[in-house]
Short mmCIF file of C-alpha atoms in Angstrom, two decimals:
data_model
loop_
_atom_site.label_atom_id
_atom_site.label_comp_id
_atom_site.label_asym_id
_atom_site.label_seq_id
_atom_site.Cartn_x
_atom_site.Cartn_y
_atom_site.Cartn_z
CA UNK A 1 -115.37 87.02 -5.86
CA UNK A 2 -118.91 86.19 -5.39
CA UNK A 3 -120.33 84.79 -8.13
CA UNK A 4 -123.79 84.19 -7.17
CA UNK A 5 -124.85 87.23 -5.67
CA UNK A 6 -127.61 88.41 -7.42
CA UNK A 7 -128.48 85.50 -9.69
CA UNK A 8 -132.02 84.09 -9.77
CA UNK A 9 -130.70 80.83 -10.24
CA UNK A 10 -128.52 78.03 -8.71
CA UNK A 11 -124.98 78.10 -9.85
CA UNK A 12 -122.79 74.99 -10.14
CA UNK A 13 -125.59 72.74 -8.65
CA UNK A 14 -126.21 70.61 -11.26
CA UNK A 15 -122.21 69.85 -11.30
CA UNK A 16 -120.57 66.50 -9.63
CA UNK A 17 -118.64 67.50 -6.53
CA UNK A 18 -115.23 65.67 -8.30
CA UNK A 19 -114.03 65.05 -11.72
CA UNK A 20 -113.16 67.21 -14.17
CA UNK A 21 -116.12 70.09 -14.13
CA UNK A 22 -114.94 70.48 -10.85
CA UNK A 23 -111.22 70.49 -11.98
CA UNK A 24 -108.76 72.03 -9.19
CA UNK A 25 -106.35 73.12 -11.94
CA UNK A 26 -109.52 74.61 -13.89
CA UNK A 27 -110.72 76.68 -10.64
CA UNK A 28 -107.19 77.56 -9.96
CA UNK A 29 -106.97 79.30 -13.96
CA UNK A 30 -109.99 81.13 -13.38
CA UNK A 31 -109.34 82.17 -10.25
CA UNK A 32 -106.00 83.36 -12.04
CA UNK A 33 -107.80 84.86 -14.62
CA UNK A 34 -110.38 86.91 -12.92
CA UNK A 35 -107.19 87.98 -10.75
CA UNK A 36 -105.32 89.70 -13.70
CA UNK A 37 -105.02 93.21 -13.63
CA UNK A 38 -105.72 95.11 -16.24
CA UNK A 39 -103.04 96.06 -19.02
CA UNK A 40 -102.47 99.61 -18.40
CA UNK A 41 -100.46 99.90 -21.33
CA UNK A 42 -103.65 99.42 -23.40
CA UNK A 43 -106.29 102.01 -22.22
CA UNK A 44 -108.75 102.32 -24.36
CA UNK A 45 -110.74 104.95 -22.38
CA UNK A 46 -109.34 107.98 -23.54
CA UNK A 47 -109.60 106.87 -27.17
CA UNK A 48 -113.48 106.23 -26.57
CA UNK A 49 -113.73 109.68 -24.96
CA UNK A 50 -112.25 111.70 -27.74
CA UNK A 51 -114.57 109.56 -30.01
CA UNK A 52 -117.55 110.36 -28.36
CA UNK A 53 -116.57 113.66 -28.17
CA UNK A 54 -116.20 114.26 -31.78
CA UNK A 55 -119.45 112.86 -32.29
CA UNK A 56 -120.97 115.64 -29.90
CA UNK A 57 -123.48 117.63 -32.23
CA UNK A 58 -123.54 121.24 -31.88
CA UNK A 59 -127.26 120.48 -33.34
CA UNK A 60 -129.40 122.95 -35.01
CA UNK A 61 -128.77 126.98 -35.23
CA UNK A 62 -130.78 128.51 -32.43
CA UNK A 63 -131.65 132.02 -33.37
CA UNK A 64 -131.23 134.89 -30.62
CA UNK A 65 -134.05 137.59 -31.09
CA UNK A 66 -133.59 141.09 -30.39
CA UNK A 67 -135.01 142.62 -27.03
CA UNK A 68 -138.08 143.83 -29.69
CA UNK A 69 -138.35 139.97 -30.52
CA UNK A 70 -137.21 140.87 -34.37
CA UNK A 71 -134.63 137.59 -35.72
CA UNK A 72 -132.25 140.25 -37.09
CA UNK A 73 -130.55 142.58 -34.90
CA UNK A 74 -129.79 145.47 -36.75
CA UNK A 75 -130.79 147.41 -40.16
CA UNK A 76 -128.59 145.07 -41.98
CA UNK A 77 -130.17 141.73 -41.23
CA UNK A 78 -127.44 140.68 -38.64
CA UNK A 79 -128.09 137.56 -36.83
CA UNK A 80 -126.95 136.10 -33.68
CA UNK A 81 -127.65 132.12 -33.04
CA UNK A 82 -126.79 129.47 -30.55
CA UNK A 83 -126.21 126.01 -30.83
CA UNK A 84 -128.46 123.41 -29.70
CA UNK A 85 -126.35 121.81 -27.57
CA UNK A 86 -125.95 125.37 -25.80
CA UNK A 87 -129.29 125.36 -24.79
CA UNK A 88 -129.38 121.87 -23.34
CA UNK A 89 -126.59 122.13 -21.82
CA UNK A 90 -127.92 124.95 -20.05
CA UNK A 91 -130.99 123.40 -19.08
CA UNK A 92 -129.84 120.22 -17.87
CA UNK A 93 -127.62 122.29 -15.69
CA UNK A 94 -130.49 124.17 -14.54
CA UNK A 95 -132.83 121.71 -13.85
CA UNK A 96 -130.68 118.99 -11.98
CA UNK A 97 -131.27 119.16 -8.22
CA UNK A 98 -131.32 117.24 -4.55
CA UNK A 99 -135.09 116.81 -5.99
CA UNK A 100 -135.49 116.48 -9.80
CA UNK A 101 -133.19 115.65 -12.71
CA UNK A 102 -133.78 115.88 -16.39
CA UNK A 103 -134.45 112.40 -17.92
CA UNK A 104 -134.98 113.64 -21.58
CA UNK A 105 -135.30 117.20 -23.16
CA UNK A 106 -136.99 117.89 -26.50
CA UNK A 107 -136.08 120.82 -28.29
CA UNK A 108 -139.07 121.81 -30.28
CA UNK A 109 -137.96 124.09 -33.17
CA UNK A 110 -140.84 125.77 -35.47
CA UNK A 111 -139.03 127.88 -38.77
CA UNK A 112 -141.54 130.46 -40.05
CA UNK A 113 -141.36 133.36 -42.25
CA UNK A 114 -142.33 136.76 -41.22
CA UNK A 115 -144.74 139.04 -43.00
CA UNK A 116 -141.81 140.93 -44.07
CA UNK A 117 -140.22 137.38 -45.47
CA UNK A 118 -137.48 137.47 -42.98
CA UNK A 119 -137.00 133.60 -41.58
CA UNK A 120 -138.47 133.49 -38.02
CA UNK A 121 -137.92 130.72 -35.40
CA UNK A 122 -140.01 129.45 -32.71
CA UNK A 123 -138.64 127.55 -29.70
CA UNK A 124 -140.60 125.19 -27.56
CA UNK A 125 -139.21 122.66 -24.91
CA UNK A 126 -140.89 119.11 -23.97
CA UNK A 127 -138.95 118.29 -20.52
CA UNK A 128 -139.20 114.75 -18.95
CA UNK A 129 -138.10 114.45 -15.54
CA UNK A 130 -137.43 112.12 -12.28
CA UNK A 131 -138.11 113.63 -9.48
CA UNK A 132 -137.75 112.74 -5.40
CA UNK A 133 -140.19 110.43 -4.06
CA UNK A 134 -142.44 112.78 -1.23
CA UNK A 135 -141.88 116.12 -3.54
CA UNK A 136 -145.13 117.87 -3.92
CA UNK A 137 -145.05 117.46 -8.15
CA UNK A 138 -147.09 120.19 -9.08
CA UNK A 139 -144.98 122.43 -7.77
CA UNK A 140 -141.86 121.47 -9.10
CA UNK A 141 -143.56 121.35 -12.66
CA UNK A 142 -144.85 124.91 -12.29
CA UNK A 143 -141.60 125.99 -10.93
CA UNK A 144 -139.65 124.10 -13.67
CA UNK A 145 -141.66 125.28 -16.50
CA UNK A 146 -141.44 129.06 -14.80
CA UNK A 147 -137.40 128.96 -14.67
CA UNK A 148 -137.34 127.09 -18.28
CA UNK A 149 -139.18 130.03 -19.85
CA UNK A 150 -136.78 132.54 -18.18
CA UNK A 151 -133.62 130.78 -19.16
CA UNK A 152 -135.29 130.89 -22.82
CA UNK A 153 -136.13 134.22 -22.93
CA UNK A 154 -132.39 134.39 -21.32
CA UNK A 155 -130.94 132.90 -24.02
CA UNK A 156 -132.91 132.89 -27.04
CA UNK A 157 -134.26 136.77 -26.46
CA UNK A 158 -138.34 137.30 -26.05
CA UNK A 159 -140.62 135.10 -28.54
CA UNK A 160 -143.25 136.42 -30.47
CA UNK A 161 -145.54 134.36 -29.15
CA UNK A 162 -145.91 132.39 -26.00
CA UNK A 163 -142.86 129.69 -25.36
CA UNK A 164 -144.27 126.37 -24.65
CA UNK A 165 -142.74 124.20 -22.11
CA UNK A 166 -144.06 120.97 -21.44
CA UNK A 167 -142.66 119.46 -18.21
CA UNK A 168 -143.56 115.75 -17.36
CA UNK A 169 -142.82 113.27 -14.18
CA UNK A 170 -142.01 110.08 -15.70
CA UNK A 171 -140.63 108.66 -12.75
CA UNK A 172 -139.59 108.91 -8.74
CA UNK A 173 -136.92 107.62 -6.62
CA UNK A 174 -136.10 107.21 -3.45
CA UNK A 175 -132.96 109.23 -3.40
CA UNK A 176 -131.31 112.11 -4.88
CA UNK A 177 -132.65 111.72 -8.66
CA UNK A 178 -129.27 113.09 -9.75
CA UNK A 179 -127.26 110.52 -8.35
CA UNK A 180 -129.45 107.79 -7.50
CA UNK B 1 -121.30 126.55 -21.57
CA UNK B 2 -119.33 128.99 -19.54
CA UNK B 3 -119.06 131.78 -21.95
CA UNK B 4 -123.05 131.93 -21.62
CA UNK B 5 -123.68 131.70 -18.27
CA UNK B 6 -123.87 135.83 -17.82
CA UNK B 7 -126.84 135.33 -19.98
CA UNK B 8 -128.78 132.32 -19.95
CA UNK B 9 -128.60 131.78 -15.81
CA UNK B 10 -130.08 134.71 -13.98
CA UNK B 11 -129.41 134.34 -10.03
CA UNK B 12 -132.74 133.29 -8.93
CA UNK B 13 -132.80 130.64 -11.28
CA UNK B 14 -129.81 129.46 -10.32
CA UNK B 15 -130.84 130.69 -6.45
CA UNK B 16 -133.92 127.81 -7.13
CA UNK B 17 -132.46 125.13 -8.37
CA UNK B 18 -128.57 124.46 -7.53
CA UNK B 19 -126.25 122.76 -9.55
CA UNK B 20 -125.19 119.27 -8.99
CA UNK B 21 -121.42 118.81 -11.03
CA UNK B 22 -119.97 115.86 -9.12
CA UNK B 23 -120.66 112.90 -10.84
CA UNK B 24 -118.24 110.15 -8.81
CA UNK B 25 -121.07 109.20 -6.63
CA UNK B 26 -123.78 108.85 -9.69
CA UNK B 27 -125.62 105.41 -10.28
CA UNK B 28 -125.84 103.73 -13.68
CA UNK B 29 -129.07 105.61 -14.51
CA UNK B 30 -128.33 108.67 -13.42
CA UNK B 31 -125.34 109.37 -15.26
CA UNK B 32 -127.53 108.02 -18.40
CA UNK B 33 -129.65 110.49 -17.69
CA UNK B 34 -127.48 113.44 -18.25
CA UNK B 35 -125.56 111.79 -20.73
CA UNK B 36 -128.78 112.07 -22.85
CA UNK B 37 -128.60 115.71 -22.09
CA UNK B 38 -125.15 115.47 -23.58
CA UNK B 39 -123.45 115.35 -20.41
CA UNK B 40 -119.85 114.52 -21.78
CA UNK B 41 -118.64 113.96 -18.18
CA UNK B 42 -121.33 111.77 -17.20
CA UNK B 43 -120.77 109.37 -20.35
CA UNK B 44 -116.44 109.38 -19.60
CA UNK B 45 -117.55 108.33 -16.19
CA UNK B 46 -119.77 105.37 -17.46
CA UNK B 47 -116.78 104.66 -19.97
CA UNK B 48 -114.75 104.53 -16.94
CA UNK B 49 -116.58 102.31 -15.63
CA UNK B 50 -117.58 99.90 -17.73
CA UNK B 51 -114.97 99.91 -20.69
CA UNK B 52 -112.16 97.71 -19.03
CA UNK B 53 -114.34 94.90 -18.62
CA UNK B 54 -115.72 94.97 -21.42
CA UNK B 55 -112.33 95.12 -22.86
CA UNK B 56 -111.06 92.73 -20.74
CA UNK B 57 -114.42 90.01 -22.51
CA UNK B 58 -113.59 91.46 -25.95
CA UNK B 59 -109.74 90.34 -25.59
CA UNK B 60 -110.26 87.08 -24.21
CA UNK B 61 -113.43 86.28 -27.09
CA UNK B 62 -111.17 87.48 -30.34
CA UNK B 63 -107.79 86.69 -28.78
CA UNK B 64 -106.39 90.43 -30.56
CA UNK B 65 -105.93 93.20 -28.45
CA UNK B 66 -106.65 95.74 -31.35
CA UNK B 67 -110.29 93.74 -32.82
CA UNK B 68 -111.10 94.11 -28.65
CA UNK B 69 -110.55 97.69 -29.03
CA UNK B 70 -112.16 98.04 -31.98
CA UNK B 71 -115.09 96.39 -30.33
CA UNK B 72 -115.60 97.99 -27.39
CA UNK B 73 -115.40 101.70 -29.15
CA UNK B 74 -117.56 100.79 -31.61
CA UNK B 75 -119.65 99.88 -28.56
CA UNK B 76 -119.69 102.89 -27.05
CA UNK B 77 -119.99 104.76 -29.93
CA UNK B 78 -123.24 103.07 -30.68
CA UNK B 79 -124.37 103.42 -26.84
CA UNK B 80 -123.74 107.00 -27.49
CA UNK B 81 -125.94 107.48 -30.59
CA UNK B 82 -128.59 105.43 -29.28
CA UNK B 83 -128.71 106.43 -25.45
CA UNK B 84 -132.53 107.51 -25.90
CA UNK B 85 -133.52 103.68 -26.40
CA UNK B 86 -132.02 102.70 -23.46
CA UNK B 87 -134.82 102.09 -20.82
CA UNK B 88 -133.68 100.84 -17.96
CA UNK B 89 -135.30 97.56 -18.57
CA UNK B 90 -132.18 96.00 -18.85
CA UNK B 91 -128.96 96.98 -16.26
CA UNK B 92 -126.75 99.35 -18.35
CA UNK B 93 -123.80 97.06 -17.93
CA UNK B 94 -126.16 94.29 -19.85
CA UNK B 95 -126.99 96.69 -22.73
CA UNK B 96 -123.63 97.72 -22.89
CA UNK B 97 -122.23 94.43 -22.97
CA UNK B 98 -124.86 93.40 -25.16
CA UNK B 99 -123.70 96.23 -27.44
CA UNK B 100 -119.72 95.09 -27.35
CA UNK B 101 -120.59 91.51 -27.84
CA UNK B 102 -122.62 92.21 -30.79
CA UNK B 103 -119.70 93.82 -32.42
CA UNK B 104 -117.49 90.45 -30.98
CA UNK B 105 -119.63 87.80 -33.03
CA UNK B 106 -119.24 90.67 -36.17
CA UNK B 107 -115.50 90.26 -36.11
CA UNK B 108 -115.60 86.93 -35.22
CA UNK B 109 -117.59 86.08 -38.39
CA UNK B 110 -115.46 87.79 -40.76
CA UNK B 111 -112.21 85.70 -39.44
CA UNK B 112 -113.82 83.00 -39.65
CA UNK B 113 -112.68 82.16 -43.01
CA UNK B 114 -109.37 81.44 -40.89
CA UNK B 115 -110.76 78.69 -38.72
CA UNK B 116 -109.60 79.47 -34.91
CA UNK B 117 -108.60 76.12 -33.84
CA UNK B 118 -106.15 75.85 -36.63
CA UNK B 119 -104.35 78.88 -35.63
CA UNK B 120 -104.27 77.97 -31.67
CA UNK B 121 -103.60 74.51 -31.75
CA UNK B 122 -100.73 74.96 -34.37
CA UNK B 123 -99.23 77.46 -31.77
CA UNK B 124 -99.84 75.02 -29.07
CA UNK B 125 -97.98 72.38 -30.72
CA UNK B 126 -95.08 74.74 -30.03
CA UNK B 127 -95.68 76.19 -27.29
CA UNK B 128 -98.02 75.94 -24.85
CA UNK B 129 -98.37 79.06 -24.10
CA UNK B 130 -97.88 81.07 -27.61
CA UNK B 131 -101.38 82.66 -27.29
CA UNK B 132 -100.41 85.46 -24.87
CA UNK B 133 -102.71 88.13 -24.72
CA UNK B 134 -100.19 90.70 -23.23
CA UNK B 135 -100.87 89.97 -19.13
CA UNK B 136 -98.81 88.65 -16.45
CA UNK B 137 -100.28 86.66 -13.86
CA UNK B 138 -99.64 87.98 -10.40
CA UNK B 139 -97.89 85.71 -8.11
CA UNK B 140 -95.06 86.83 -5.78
CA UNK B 141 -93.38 83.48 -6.22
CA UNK B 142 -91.20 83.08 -8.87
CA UNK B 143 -91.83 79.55 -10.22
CA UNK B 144 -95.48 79.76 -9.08
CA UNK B 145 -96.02 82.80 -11.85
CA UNK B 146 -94.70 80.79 -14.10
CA UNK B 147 -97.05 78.28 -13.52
CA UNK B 148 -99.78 80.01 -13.29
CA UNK B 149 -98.65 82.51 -16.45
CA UNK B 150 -98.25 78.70 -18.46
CA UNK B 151 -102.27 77.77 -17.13
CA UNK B 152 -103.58 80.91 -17.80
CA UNK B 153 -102.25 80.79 -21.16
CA UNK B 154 -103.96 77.78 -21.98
CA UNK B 155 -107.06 78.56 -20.22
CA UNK B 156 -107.12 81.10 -22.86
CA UNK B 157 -106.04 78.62 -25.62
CA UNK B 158 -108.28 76.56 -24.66
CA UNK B 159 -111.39 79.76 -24.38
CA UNK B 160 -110.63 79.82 -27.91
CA UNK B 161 -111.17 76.60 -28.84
CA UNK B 162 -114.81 76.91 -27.92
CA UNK B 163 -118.02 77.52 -29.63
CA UNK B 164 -118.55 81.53 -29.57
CA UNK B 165 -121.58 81.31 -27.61
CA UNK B 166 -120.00 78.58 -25.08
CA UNK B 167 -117.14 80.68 -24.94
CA UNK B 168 -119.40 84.14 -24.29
CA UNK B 169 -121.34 82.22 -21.57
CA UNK B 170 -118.16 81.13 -19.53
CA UNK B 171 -116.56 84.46 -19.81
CA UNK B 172 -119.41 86.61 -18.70
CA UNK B 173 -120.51 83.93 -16.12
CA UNK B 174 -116.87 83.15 -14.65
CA UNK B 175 -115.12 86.11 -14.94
CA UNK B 176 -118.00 89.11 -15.42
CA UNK B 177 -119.62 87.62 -12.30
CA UNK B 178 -123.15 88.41 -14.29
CA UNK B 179 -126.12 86.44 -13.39
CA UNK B 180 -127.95 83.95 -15.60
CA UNK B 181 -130.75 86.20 -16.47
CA UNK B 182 -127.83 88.77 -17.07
CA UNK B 183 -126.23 86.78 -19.02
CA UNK B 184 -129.03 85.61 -21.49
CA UNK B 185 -130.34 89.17 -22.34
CA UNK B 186 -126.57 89.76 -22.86
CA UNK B 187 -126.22 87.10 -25.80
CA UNK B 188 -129.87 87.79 -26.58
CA UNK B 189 -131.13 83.68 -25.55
CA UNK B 190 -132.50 82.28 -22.45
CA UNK B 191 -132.04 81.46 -18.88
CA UNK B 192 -132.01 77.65 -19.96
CA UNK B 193 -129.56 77.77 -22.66
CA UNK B 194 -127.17 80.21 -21.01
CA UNK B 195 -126.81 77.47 -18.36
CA UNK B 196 -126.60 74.59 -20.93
CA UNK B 197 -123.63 76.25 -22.46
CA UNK B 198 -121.92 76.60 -19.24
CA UNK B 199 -122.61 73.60 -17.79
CA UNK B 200 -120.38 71.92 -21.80
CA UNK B 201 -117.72 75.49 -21.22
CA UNK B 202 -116.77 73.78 -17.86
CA UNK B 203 -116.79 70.13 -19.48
CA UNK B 204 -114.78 70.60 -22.09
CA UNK B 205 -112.61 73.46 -20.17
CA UNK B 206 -112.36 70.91 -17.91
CA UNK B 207 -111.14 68.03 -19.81
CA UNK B 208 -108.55 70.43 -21.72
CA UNK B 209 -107.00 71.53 -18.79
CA UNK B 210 -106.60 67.52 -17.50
CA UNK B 211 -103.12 67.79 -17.98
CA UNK B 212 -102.06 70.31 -15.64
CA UNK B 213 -103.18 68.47 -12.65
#
């Protein structure tokens, strides 16, 4: 096992070359000890999963507007919604390539009332992203932002107004940006 | 997700930008990244990856396989909640270790009203190696396992006779292979001290373990 790889400092240099900080018996226990294998019948992993998964928010109530861009979808008031997490779900899905990945998505929400005093909702997104080093950026920004508003419209039914959707570089690798 | 695909993914959307599911070949930051995005999968495979050894630091600091597990899901239930204010300033396995060690000295403070040496070196008195943490040591020969199963058992009595932070140090330097830098932003002190405490682990590790030679 290689200790030192990595470190920006000396290791063990400032230790006698005998005695006891350079015990045999105390290398051969560590040695020993790094060497265990873990205790398979005490996996924690799948306890930690479940856990984080019921702590998964469904997030807010995403309202679906008729193809006239009305909240309600019938004569009755019906109304259709989505959860939160739907949406980003779908757009980190979308937007994870060979040349961009989403590094964090905002989910603007704006509640309203309508001159008729139905509740209205507004969605915006704010989308930060890494993207490949040598992409042309403005063109995966305009092309992100253009594929964002049609996954909104997708899922969320036509606004009332224009959907804003902020998209923003924060960073560039060398590789892959959705593995690397 | 699925049931809303017909919808929400039109085909030259998905024509533009193609979908990248496999997440075995993902670096540390990567998988952060769409874990923010609430990328279940990407966070079970960073729990894959890191939770055993942090387990594996948790057991050998409280000496209780069920306050280690307790630990490191807390952990990870806090690296969850708070995976926005990770910046990559820090290597995820720091932060998360950071995070489980955190919850370590927590524990470790509320049993502290039943002092740790007491407990280990009235069990040693007995036998030597009473504080068995569950493992076997691996050793083909049958006498040699022994051995080593009887000096790895008081290796660990003798990890728990340490100061916490001595203890921490040794464990993350000698067994978690971190660096010192590592190792300081771990247990949230510097370069200098990390490698004080390590240089009086190894002493007094050292000295304790005299008797096998």
């Amino acid at each position: 096992m290689a200790l030192d790889e990595g470190t920006d400092l000396p290791d063990r240099t400032d230790l006698p070359e005998s005695g006891p900080l350079r015990s045999a018996v105390l290398e051969r226990a560590t040695s020993a000890m790094r060497a265990e294998p873990p205790d398979r019948h005490f996996d924690i992993t799948s306890t930690v999963k479940q856990r984080v998964h019921g702590l998964v928010s469904a997030g807010r109530e995403l309202v679906v507007h008729a193809p006239d861009g009305a909240p309600t979808h019938d004569a009755a008031g019906s109304r259709v919604t989505v959860a939160e997490r739907v949406l980003r779900a779908a757009v980190r899905r979308a937007v994870t390539g060979p040349d961009v990945a989403p590094d964090r998505l905002r989910v603007v929400v704006e509640e309203g009332t309508s001159p008729s005093g139905a509740p209205t909702q507004h969605v915006d997104l704010e989308l930060d992203v890494v993207a490949r080093y040598g992409t042309d950026l403005r063109r995966v920004g305009d092309e992100l932002r253009a594929d964002l508003l049609v996954l909104l419209d997708a899922t969320l039914g036509p606004a009332t107004r224009p959907r804003l959707v902020d998209v923003a570089v924060v960073d560039v690798t060398p590789d892959d940006p959705s593995e690397g | 997700m699925g049931d809303l695909r017909h919808f929400c993914c039109p085909a030259p959307f998905l024509g533009a930008l193609p979908h990248y599911d496999d997440v075995t070949a993902r670096t540390d930051l990567a998988l952060v990244r769409a874990a923010r995005l609430d990328d279940e999968d990407a966070f079970a495979e960073i729990v894959d990856r890191y939770a055993p050894g942090m387990l594996r630091y948790a057991m050998r600091m409280v000496g209780e396989q069920d306050l280690a597990a307790d630990a490191v899901q807390e952990a990870f239930v806090s690296a969850w909640r708070n995976l926005d204010s990770f910046e990559g300033r820090s290597t995820l396995k720091t932060w998360l270790y950071r995070l489980a060690h955190r919850r370590v000295v927590d524990l470790l403070r509320v049993r502290r009203a039943v002092p740790v040496d007491d407990e280990v070196l009235a069990h040693q008195g007995d036998h030597p190696g009473s504080v068995t943490l569950g493992w076997t040591a691996p050793s083909t020969d049958p006498l040699q396992a022994v051995l080593d199963r009887e000096l790895l058992d008081a290796l660990r009595a003798a990890l728990l006779e340490l100061p916490e932070q001595q203890r921490a140090t040794w464990l993350l330097r000698e067994i978690e292979g971190m660096g010192y830098q590592e190792i300081a932003e771990t247990l949230g002190t510097t370069a200098a001290s990390v490698r004080g405490n390590l240089h009086r682990a190894r002493t007094t590790l050292g000295v304790k373990l005299e008797r096998w030679r």
